[in-house]
XYZ file of C-alpha atoms in Angstrom:
716
model
C 144.771 60.750 37.007
C 145.964 60.136 40.553
C 143.225 59.245 43.046
C 145.584 59.821 45.950
C 145.911 63.521 45.322
C 142.376 64.617 46.184
C 142.368 62.385 49.253
C 145.442 64.112 50.603
C 143.972 67.530 49.898
C 140.692 66.663 51.625
C 142.479 65.446 54.737
C 144.489 68.630 54.947
C 142.328 70.606 57.333
C 143.429 74.260 57.637
C 144.826 75.140 61.063
C 145.793 78.274 62.907
C 149.412 77.874 61.789
C 148.885 76.969 58.157
C 149.475 79.539 55.469
C 146.431 80.757 53.504
C 148.323 80.187 50.251
C 148.720 76.485 51.017
C 144.962 75.802 51.007
C 143.575 74.222 47.827
C 139.806 74.344 47.680
C 137.441 71.608 46.604
C 135.806 74.021 44.175
C 139.105 74.407 42.319
C 139.399 70.639 41.873
C 135.838 70.398 40.599
C 136.442 73.197 38.143
C 139.564 71.475 36.816
C 137.676 68.210 36.273
C 134.884 70.027 34.481
C 137.350 71.673 32.147
C 138.878 68.274 31.357
C 135.464 66.882 30.514
C 134.553 69.833 28.321
C 137.741 69.511 26.295
C 137.504 65.778 25.498
C 135.859 66.374 22.151
C 133.534 63.381 22.281
C 130.312 62.337 23.952
C 131.922 59.140 25.236
C 134.834 61.032 26.733
C 132.358 63.381 28.333
C 130.512 60.448 29.932
C 133.794 59.030 31.232
C 134.775 62.426 32.585
C 131.377 62.796 34.255
C 131.677 59.393 35.931
C 135.162 60.251 37.146
C 133.847 63.546 38.447
C 131.069 61.807 40.393
C 133.532 59.290 41.811
C 135.840 62.126 42.797
C 133.074 63.960 44.664
C 132.020 60.781 46.475
C 135.603 59.982 47.413
C 136.149 63.517 48.662
C 133.099 63.258 50.919
C 134.157 59.869 52.319
C 137.736 61.026 52.823
C 136.680 64.174 54.649
C 134.411 62.158 56.937
C 137.237 59.728 57.723
C 139.579 62.623 58.339
C 137.659 64.004 61.304
C 139.792 62.137 63.776
C 143.169 63.177 62.388
C 145.568 65.784 63.746
C 145.990 67.720 66.980
C 142.667 68.277 68.715
C 143.536 71.932 69.249
C 143.355 72.299 65.490
C 139.583 72.238 65.520
C 137.516 71.626 62.437
C 135.964 74.465 60.502
C 132.292 75.207 61.113
C 130.562 75.163 57.768
C 132.827 72.338 56.502
C 131.504 69.986 59.075
C 132.137 70.400 62.794
C 132.835 72.467 65.900
C 134.957 75.342 67.128
C 138.578 75.306 68.234
C 139.022 72.911 71.134
C 141.174 75.386 73.073
C 138.419 77.990 72.784
C 135.774 75.456 73.771
C 137.723 74.787 76.971
C 138.013 78.526 77.570
C 134.241 78.910 77.221
C 133.627 76.159 79.765
C 135.968 77.895 82.210
C 134.077 81.159 81.674
C 130.789 79.349 82.270
C 132.028 77.955 85.583
C 132.220 81.456 87.064
C 128.880 82.752 85.777
C 125.689 82.783 87.820
C 123.424 80.295 86.108
C 119.725 80.856 86.953
C 117.420 78.133 85.739
C 120.293 76.383 84.006
C 120.328 78.757 81.040
C 123.792 77.436 80.117
C 122.221 74.044 79.449
C 123.079 74.202 75.738
C 126.797 74.446 76.564
C 127.500 70.753 76.046
C 129.192 68.701 73.377
C 131.963 69.598 70.958
C 130.123 72.077 68.777
C 130.496 75.207 70.897
C 129.579 77.325 67.877
C 125.983 76.232 68.448
C 125.906 77.116 72.138
C 123.570 79.815 73.343
C 125.201 83.233 73.046
C 128.188 81.926 71.058
C 128.927 82.475 67.368
C 131.941 81.525 65.268
C 133.599 82.559 62.050
C 132.430 80.109 59.380
C 135.835 80.073 57.727
C 138.301 79.893 60.604
C 136.160 78.312 63.343
C 137.248 80.939 65.870
C 134.712 82.221 68.401
C 133.822 85.771 67.368
C 130.745 86.497 69.512
C 130.051 85.923 73.206
C 126.762 87.199 74.606
C 126.569 86.593 78.374
C 123.977 89.251 79.121
C 121.943 88.291 82.186
C 118.913 86.578 80.645
C 116.201 88.166 82.774
C 115.361 91.847 82.648
C 115.146 93.824 85.860
C 114.923 97.466 86.809
C 116.479 99.718 89.390
C 113.666 99.014 91.847
C 114.256 95.300 91.481
C 117.900 95.778 92.366
C 116.942 97.412 95.666
C 114.457 94.687 96.540
C 115.739 91.610 94.760
C 119.462 92.245 94.484
C 120.241 89.326 96.746
C 118.484 87.029 94.288
C 120.871 87.918 91.472
C 123.838 85.693 92.179
C 127.432 86.838 91.903
C 129.424 86.161 88.738
C 133.134 86.492 87.983
C 135.020 87.212 84.777
C 137.191 84.145 84.291
C 140.752 84.833 83.008
C 140.136 82.352 80.191
C 138.206 85.114 78.441
C 141.484 86.399 77.037
C 141.920 83.097 75.155
C 139.135 84.134 72.781
C 141.495 86.328 70.809
C 139.269 86.668 67.743
C 136.248 88.022 69.625
C 134.469 90.857 67.864
C 131.391 90.989 70.102
C 131.321 90.788 73.918
C 128.309 91.445 76.146
C 128.588 91.017 79.937
C 125.765 93.423 80.791
C 123.150 93.082 83.547
C 125.207 90.600 85.569
C 126.254 90.973 89.185
C 130.052 91.188 89.271
C 129.782 92.415 92.856
C 131.868 95.595 92.657
C 134.838 93.912 91.002
C 137.081 96.160 88.889
C 136.602 96.237 85.134
C 138.966 93.458 83.919
C 142.015 94.917 82.167
C 142.417 91.703 80.182
C 139.484 92.787 78.016
C 141.907 95.266 76.471
C 143.815 92.320 74.938
C 140.818 91.433 72.759
C 141.961 93.852 70.091
C 139.480 92.674 67.443
C 136.461 93.748 69.510
C 133.965 95.899 67.661
C 131.154 95.682 70.251
C 131.656 95.844 74.036
C 128.780 96.087 76.507
C 129.584 96.187 80.237
C 126.492 98.148 81.279
C 124.641 97.523 84.547
C 127.131 94.822 85.469
C 128.009 96.199 88.920
C 131.655 96.794 88.193
C 133.475 99.231 90.448
C 136.510 101.490 90.469
C 138.301 103.228 87.599
C 137.612 102.332 83.999
C 141.021 101.090 82.797
C 142.621 103.354 80.168
C 143.890 100.162 78.505
C 140.478 100.015 76.809
C 142.002 102.495 74.408
C 143.795 99.504 72.855
C 140.455 98.415 71.391
C 140.952 100.570 68.335
C 138.342 98.654 66.295
C 135.441 99.405 68.641
C 132.284 100.813 67.105
C 130.049 100.311 70.158
C 131.008 100.873 73.819
C 128.458 100.802 76.655
C 129.790 101.369 80.170
C 126.766 102.832 81.930
C 126.341 101.737 85.534
C 123.662 101.513 88.199
C 123.211 105.043 89.463
C 124.391 104.468 93.025
C 125.189 100.801 93.337
C 128.788 101.034 92.250
C 131.321 103.784 91.643
C 132.769 103.589 88.197
C 134.833 106.668 87.444
C 137.230 108.107 84.904
C 139.781 110.804 85.703
C 141.138 111.216 82.173
C 139.374 110.399 78.920
C 142.473 110.572 76.734
C 142.243 106.824 76.006
C 139.000 107.394 74.089
C 140.911 109.325 71.434
C 142.660 106.057 70.490
C 139.347 104.570 69.324
C 138.933 106.544 66.103
C 135.928 104.695 64.647
C 133.650 104.785 67.707
C 130.009 105.312 66.766
C 128.139 104.557 69.993
C 129.261 105.587 73.495
C 127.245 105.359 76.714
C 128.916 106.253 80.022
C 125.774 107.300 81.891
C 126.184 107.534 85.684
C 129.965 107.062 85.411
C 131.688 109.767 87.469
C 133.561 112.096 85.111
C 133.958 114.988 87.542
C 137.770 114.910 87.219
C 137.869 114.355 83.471
C 138.486 117.995 82.594
C 139.408 117.065 79.028
C 136.058 115.361 78.335
C 134.770 117.962 75.901
C 137.872 118.082 73.730
C 138.245 114.309 73.624
C 134.603 113.742 72.699
C 134.835 116.434 70.032
C 137.848 114.649 68.534
C 135.793 111.581 67.520
C 133.909 112.704 64.397
C 132.446 109.227 63.819
C 130.263 109.428 66.957
C 126.600 108.972 66.156
C 125.162 108.271 69.630
C 126.494 109.769 72.885
C 124.902 109.245 76.305
C 126.479 111.071 79.260
C 123.483 111.087 81.609
C 124.312 112.289 85.146
C 128.116 112.017 84.916
C 128.950 115.329 86.663
C 130.652 116.873 83.652
C 133.237 119.543 84.526
C 132.717 123.100 83.329
C 134.197 123.886 79.925
C 135.389 127.507 79.639
C 134.990 129.528 76.458
C 136.055 129.762 73.738
C 134.933 126.314 72.636
C 136.729 124.515 69.802
C 135.115 124.247 66.353
C 132.273 121.742 66.203
C 133.594 118.395 64.948
C 130.792 115.873 65.661
C 129.509 115.927 62.121
C 127.709 112.547 62.368
C 126.088 112.984 65.773
C 122.434 111.886 65.730
C 121.623 111.348 69.449
C 123.111 113.450 72.247
C 122.166 112.977 75.913
C 123.761 115.379 78.403
C 120.933 115.236 80.948
C 121.491 115.880 84.661
C 124.734 117.793 84.184
C 124.636 121.229 85.761
C 127.578 122.587 83.756
C 125.776 122.556 80.413
C 125.624 126.272 79.757
C 124.293 128.574 77.058
C 127.673 128.667 75.294
C 127.478 124.930 74.746
C 124.002 125.298 73.274
C 125.378 127.781 70.769
C 128.100 125.266 69.943
C 125.430 122.577 69.472
C 123.579 124.725 66.961
C 126.139 123.449 64.418
C 124.919 119.866 64.867
C 122.818 119.788 61.717
C 122.692 115.978 61.775
C 121.235 115.892 65.310
C 117.931 114.035 65.576
C 117.567 113.474 69.342
C 118.608 116.017 71.968
C 118.210 115.222 75.677
C 118.974 118.022 78.135
C 116.787 117.037 81.074
C 117.627 118.485 84.491
C 120.592 120.590 83.407
C 119.580 123.471 85.657
C 121.715 126.212 84.101
C 119.814 126.586 80.838
C 117.486 129.417 79.943
C 114.511 129.256 77.658
C 116.106 131.966 75.491
C 119.304 129.982 74.893
C 117.270 126.888 74.081
C 115.213 128.819 71.548
C 118.312 129.989 69.693
C 119.816 126.508 69.476
C 116.609 124.819 68.391
C 116.231 127.183 65.490
C 119.334 125.725 63.828
C 118.623 122.020 64.433
C 116.717 121.331 61.265
C 116.600 117.517 61.589
C 115.410 117.291 65.198
C 112.956 114.443 65.830
C 113.200 114.066 69.623
C 113.585 116.746 72.312
C 113.728 116.298 76.102
C 113.924 119.511 78.146
C 112.193 118.178 81.258
C 113.009 119.287 84.811
C 114.704 122.560 83.897
C 112.210 124.860 85.661
C 111.714 126.860 82.474
C 109.283 129.737 82.871
C 107.279 131.126 80.004
C 104.958 130.085 77.215
C 105.040 126.638 75.660
C 104.902 128.216 72.225
C 108.247 129.961 72.892
C 109.886 126.557 72.580
C 107.576 125.078 69.988
C 107.750 127.895 67.458
C 111.236 126.778 66.426
C 110.516 123.056 66.157
C 106.863 122.696 65.224
C 107.399 122.391 61.486
C 110.389 120.033 61.633
C 108.639 116.676 61.892
C 109.194 116.466 65.670
C 108.001 113.097 67.020
C 109.041 113.074 70.714
C 108.662 116.091 73.013
C 109.151 116.051 76.791
C 108.675 119.371 78.592
C 107.584 117.890 81.926
C 108.588 119.287 85.330
C 108.912 122.901 84.218
C 106.809 125.998 84.868
C 105.400 126.448 81.403
C 101.968 127.818 80.602
C 99.842 128.537 77.604
C 98.761 126.327 74.782
C 100.082 124.432 71.799
C 99.739 126.460 68.594
C 96.914 125.117 66.409
C 98.090 123.037 63.498
C 101.589 122.477 64.895
C 103.242 119.205 65.836
C 101.253 117.131 63.387
C 103.950 114.432 63.371
C 104.152 114.207 67.168
C 103.939 110.691 68.628
C 105.014 111.339 72.253
C 104.073 114.419 74.303
C 104.784 114.874 78.017
C 103.684 118.145 79.626
C 103.152 116.686 83.102
C 104.117 118.573 86.253
C 104.080 122.042 84.806
C 101.643 123.012 87.551
C 100.374 126.223 85.939
C 99.578 124.890 82.509
C 96.006 125.706 81.575
C 95.763 124.453 78.027
C 92.990 123.428 75.704
C 95.096 120.588 74.416
C 92.303 118.058 74.802
C 90.297 119.968 72.224
C 93.344 119.958 69.940
C 93.758 116.205 69.961
C 91.996 115.887 66.644
C 94.975 117.668 65.034
C 97.534 115.358 66.642
C 96.569 112.362 64.567
C 99.876 110.528 65.076
C 99.957 110.872 68.855
C 100.607 107.633 70.763
C 101.669 108.870 74.237
C 100.028 111.808 76.022
C 101.092 112.631 79.587
C 99.339 115.652 81.135
C 99.293 114.696 84.819
C 99.892 117.255 87.530
C 98.611 120.369 85.753
C 95.575 122.602 86.242
C 93.711 121.433 83.175
C 90.002 121.988 83.711
C 86.848 121.392 81.745
C 85.499 118.194 80.301
C 87.126 115.529 78.197
C 85.758 116.372 74.745
C 84.253 113.660 72.521
C 86.919 114.504 69.922
C 89.369 112.521 72.059
C 87.971 109.465 70.311
C 89.513 110.665 67.036
C 93.054 110.075 68.339
C 92.817 106.432 67.402
C 96.580 105.818 67.633
C 96.755 106.738 71.317
C 98.364 104.075 73.489
C 98.985 106.028 76.724
C 96.640 108.682 78.103
C 97.354 110.131 81.552
C 95.204 113.025 82.784
C 95.625 112.366 86.522
C 96.051 115.134 89.109
C 94.113 117.791 87.192
C 90.751 119.491 87.628
C 88.831 117.671 84.949
C 85.045 117.544 85.362
C 82.125 116.014 83.520
C 81.629 112.570 82.097
C 83.955 110.156 80.363
C 82.802 110.419 76.734
C 81.371 107.389 74.967
C 83.956 107.968 72.212
C 86.684 106.721 74.560
C 85.826 103.273 73.230
C 87.278 104.221 69.827
C 90.819 104.213 71.255
C 91.338 100.537 70.587
C 95.146 100.835 70.745
C 95.057 102.224 74.281
C 97.084 100.266 76.854
C 97.214 102.847 79.677
C 94.301 105.041 80.810
C 94.717 107.066 84.002
C 92.076 109.641 84.972
C 92.670 109.419 88.728
C 93.413 111.802 91.616
C 92.156 115.338 92.092
C 89.796 115.167 89.128
C 86.047 115.446 89.578
C 84.829 113.129 86.862
C 81.167 112.307 87.305
C 78.516 110.271 85.541
C 78.771 106.588 84.796
C 81.637 104.580 83.346
C 80.653 104.234 79.677
C 79.999 100.695 78.533
C 82.076 101.419 75.428
C 85.167 101.119 77.597
C 84.876 97.395 76.913
C 86.177 98.099 73.418
C 89.680 98.866 74.712
C 90.850 95.318 74.094
C 94.565 96.145 74.544
C 94.197 97.961 77.864
C 96.736 96.999 80.542
C 95.937 99.687 83.123
C 92.620 101.329 83.972
C 92.786 103.795 86.857
C 89.691 105.871 87.692
C 90.183 106.197 91.440
C 89.292 109.254 93.545
C 86.567 110.684 91.348
C 82.797 111.092 91.689
C 81.748 108.356 89.304
C 78.301 106.903 89.937
C 76.263 103.938 88.733
C 77.354 100.348 88.487
C 80.655 98.940 87.294
C 79.894 97.989 83.678
C 80.159 94.295 82.868
C 81.888 95.213 79.603
C 85.123 95.735 81.538
C 85.138 91.954 81.719
C 86.053 91.926 78.015
C 89.425 93.529 78.742
C 91.396 90.319 78.919
C 94.761 92.112 78.681
C 94.058 94.038 81.892
C 96.811 93.907 84.505
C 95.681 96.693 86.825
C 92.136 97.779 87.651
C 91.664 100.619 90.140
C 88.232 102.172 90.612
C 88.588 102.856 94.338
C 87.013 105.806 96.152
C 84.137 106.655 93.876
C 80.397 106.676 94.466
C 79.602 103.546 92.501
C 76.702 101.277 93.312
C 78.553 98.455 94.936
C 76.096 95.576 95.249
C 77.923 92.258 95.254
C 81.432 91.477 94.133
C 81.468 91.708 90.268
C 81.506 88.178 88.854
C 83.218 89.194 85.617
C 86.460 89.866 87.522
C 87.091 86.129 87.677
C 87.746 86.139 83.915
C 90.706 88.541 84.295
C 93.433 85.929 84.501
C 96.249 88.407 83.770
C 95.201 90.773 86.552
C 98.069 91.696 88.871
C 96.560 94.640 90.742
C 92.914 94.804 91.874
C 91.870 97.921 93.796
C 88.206 98.095 94.847
C 88.562 99.949 98.121
C 85.820 102.363 99.139
C 83.922 101.701 95.929
C 81.002 103.773 97.232
C 81.371 106.723 99.613
C 78.027 106.126 101.279
C 77.463 102.904 103.157
C 74.665 101.585 100.977
C 76.806 101.860 97.843
C 79.822 99.928 99.047
C 80.703 96.402 97.968
C 78.454 94.099 99.942
C 78.676 90.369 100.460
C 81.292 87.703 100.858
C 84.706 87.555 99.232
C 84.140 85.033 96.436
C 86.054 81.785 96.543
C 87.037 82.127 92.877
C 89.583 84.798 93.814
C 92.089 82.154 94.820
C 91.125 79.851 92.001
C 90.998 82.162 88.965
C 93.200 85.186 89.735
C 96.501 83.382 90.097
C 98.525 86.354 88.783
C 97.393 88.754 91.522
C 100.150 90.622 93.330
C 98.112 93.433 94.901
C 94.632 92.990 96.323
C 93.027 95.938 98.105
C 89.384 95.721 99.190
C 89.533 98.096 102.109
C 86.596 100.130 103.453
C 83.674 98.173 102.066
C 80.880 96.102 103.614
C 82.341 92.673 103.007
C 81.447 90.043 105.613
C 82.042 86.385 106.341
C 85.353 84.568 106.455
C 88.377 84.953 104.229
C 88.349 82.120 101.654
C 90.853 79.375 102.428
C 92.011 79.215 98.824
C 93.338 82.754 98.994
C 96.600 80.977 99.815
C 96.674 79.889 96.170
C 97.590 83.468 95.242
C 101.256 82.600 95.574
C 102.445 85.835 93.919
C 100.553 88.034 96.362
C 102.627 90.897 97.789
C 99.968 93.205 99.242
C 96.702 92.125 100.850
C 94.441 94.782 102.387
C 91.045 93.688 103.658
C 90.815 96.161 106.530
C 87.766 98.218 107.510
C 85.281 95.512 106.538
C 83.077 93.206 108.612
C 85.102 90.067 108.096
C 85.188 87.375 110.749
C 87.395 84.423 111.524
C 91.129 84.292 111.051
C 93.586 84.402 108.206
C 94.740 81.105 106.701
C 97.949 80.312 108.580
C 99.870 79.444 105.408
C 99.752 83.113 104.342
C 102.581 83.701 106.784
C 104.851 81.607 104.568
C 104.441 83.829 101.502
C 107.971 84.909 100.643
C 106.734 87.693 98.363
C 104.328 89.249 100.878
C 105.422 92.725 101.916
C 102.174 94.159 103.300
C 99.069 92.706 104.930
C 96.192 94.595 106.526
C 93.118 92.887 107.871
C 92.115 94.825 110.984
C 89.122 97.132 111.132
C 91.449 99.923 112.221
C 94.532 100.284 110.089
C 97.344 102.841 109.979
C 98.926 102.904 106.555
C 102.474 103.841 105.458
C 103.053 107.403 106.755
C 105.044 108.456 103.687
C 101.909 108.612 101.557
C 99.358 109.308 104.245
C 96.120 110.938 103.188
C 94.948 114.082 105.005
C 92.198 113.319 107.518
C 89.403 115.039 105.624
C 89.908 112.726 102.642
C 89.598 109.496 104.596
C 86.482 107.391 104.769
C 84.898 107.959 108.151
C 82.946 105.362 110.018
C 80.077 106.612 112.113
C 80.504 103.880 114.671
C 84.136 104.712 115.451
C 84.690 106.075 118.901
C 86.097 109.553 119.448
C 89.250 108.161 120.982
C 89.851 105.940 117.948
C 89.390 108.918 115.642
C 91.757 111.060 117.691
C 94.439 108.380 117.677
C 93.958 107.762 113.972
C 94.168 111.437 112.970
C 97.128 112.092 115.231
C 99.071 109.166 113.783
C 98.165 110.307 110.275
C 99.411 113.848 110.789
C 102.622 112.866 112.569
C 103.336 110.042 110.168
C 102.634 112.182 107.154
C 104.812 115.101 108.249
C 107.801 112.949 109.206
C 107.561 110.466 106.367
C 106.737 113.004 103.673
C 109.696 115.248 104.453
C 112.098 112.345 104.848
C 111.072 111.110 101.433
C 111.027 114.514 99.702
C 114.292 115.467 101.415
C 115.928 112.351 100.003
C 114.742 113.241 96.526
C 116.027 116.811 96.850
C 119.430 115.817 98.208
C 120.012 112.928 95.822
C 119.119 114.093 92.329
C 120.038 110.776 90.756
C 117.514 108.905 92.890
C 114.758 111.236 91.748
C 115.526 110.686 88.102
C 115.832 106.950 88.517
C 112.260 106.975 89.848
C 111.122 109.160 86.949
C 112.536 106.716 84.426
C 110.886 103.862 86.287
C 107.436 105.364 85.697
C 107.821 105.179 81.924
C 109.025 101.584 81.876
C 107.064 99.561 84.403
C 103.462 98.747 83.810
C 103.951 95.214 85.087
C 104.894 96.371 88.583
C 101.642 98.255 88.932
C 101.607 99.059 92.613
C 105.247 100.139 92.549
C 104.413 102.361 89.607
C 101.732 104.114 91.629
C 104.087 104.707 94.531
C 106.821 106.074 92.294
C 104.375 108.240 90.459
C 103.167 109.728 93.733
C 106.732 110.560 94.627
C 107.311 112.162 91.243
C 104.248 114.346 91.680
C 105.377 115.266 95.214
C 101.893 114.408 96.304
C 100.378 114.338 99.758
C 97.811 111.793 98.786
C 97.984 108.236 100.016
C 96.523 105.181 98.396
C 93.510 105.130 100.704
C 92.601 101.681 99.580
């Protein structure tokens, strides 16, 4: 046999220009040698053949190793046979990197020849071409962060070298700051793309119709920040050239001039997920075309006022629909919703919030209660009544908040909702006590009963809810009695808010066992204050601590000095409010070690001395109150009769305080509410924020107050 032949074949590395038929594979050579050995007819010949086979394999390996340096460097080696990606594509990636904002050097892995191993990059194992590029901004942030921290998110650019990656199938540029640049048309040249995500990337201007060239797309996400840029589409005809599209999200993109939207969308039968949240959809006159979205599973048309009853009748043909979101559509009636729901036999999630529906809750539930519904949001309507007994057994998420006139016995029905994980009932007129049966809902993770008329004690059975992460019983309730010691069993609790009730007794030490706690608010109760609770120093994850006005009467307020361990042990604190207590002495010097602190309120105490001067250098600090007289933010000002009064205040001080409260409240409240009324998108952005942000605790409270259109201020 010729030993030169396999060497030549090993050195022949496939290139972009070589024909597939010219490639001989190592496996074929090995198979041929094996066949020769098997046909020798003798044991000795078999041994000789085996030795030759072993020598051949060894020689192939050596030859391939020696061959790494041969040929044009643009003909990169194949990943999986031994090396890196195409050199031309590696250079293109480095050019792309040069224009990307690089916080904390997260491109640090982009070194060396093997670009297929770089973070966010993947290659085809056969050809060596780059097929995946994930440049999603590596840190998550929310809409609120963009308003406050937008300047911290550096500007990126889409480098023209992107178009050199011709074999890309996956491209993600989401969450970056492209500073109102237009969507790059060159993306349309990447015709092999199957996944394209440009969401929240701060692009501006028209979405180029050239994207219709991406005929292989299965996933397209173009949603934008609600008011930070102005992406728009005047004609959606280009979408019809993407016949296999399964996922489409254009939320917040202005489609007000895309009069053909309905017919184009209906022409893509492969669509499974469609999000058109707040896109200003034009009115579609009847008659509507035959229903063609036979695979649709999730449909979000929220915040579009032109969704009418005729479209609901059209949707009744969507037998595959599992999630229907029609929040804030405005033109719907409860009767038209009832008719459509009756035909949607596979519905698992339903959002009809903020539609001002009037009537009984059961009018909606009668048509969905036996369908295995798991997610139901009827918040911000005018519904009343109760949930039918025995219905909604599969429900995991229920939001009936802000219905205002709901007077339900749902708390007594919790034992039937054994799968419930999220229960939001804030802002209703629910009265009566929390029944002990609440402890049977052991899967509960979120329980919000704030802004109701609940009375009585917190039941001992609350300690059975070991999966609970969010417990809010605050505002406008009249909960009395002591905090049960069993609350220490809620080992997963992130937020505990009991403020503005009539709770008595001492703060139980068992709360110190809640080592996952990020926010603790027990302000404005009638607790026995005594000294500062020592167990708080064990709460190393605590971000918000609210102990203002712990006791209404003077003898029950927190008494003593601010402990020095606050600066030493609570390094995660962002919000510290100890207002209206009987704290005395100086402010500990090591409070400056709370480097994440954003809000510090020590006002209306008996503190002496001065603040540590280095507090002035805190870049994150947005609010500081240390005076005995303090006028808070007028937007959320509390009415005078709810404020803690100090007997030693002079009449003039009281007059000035009350006058500033009233004026500040009236002006600030109506400016804020007026903004929400005039700019619908802002209101809904805040609503979404509430559901997502337990880490930004104080911001969550403020947003929640806005959502409830409340007149109460954090009187901490």
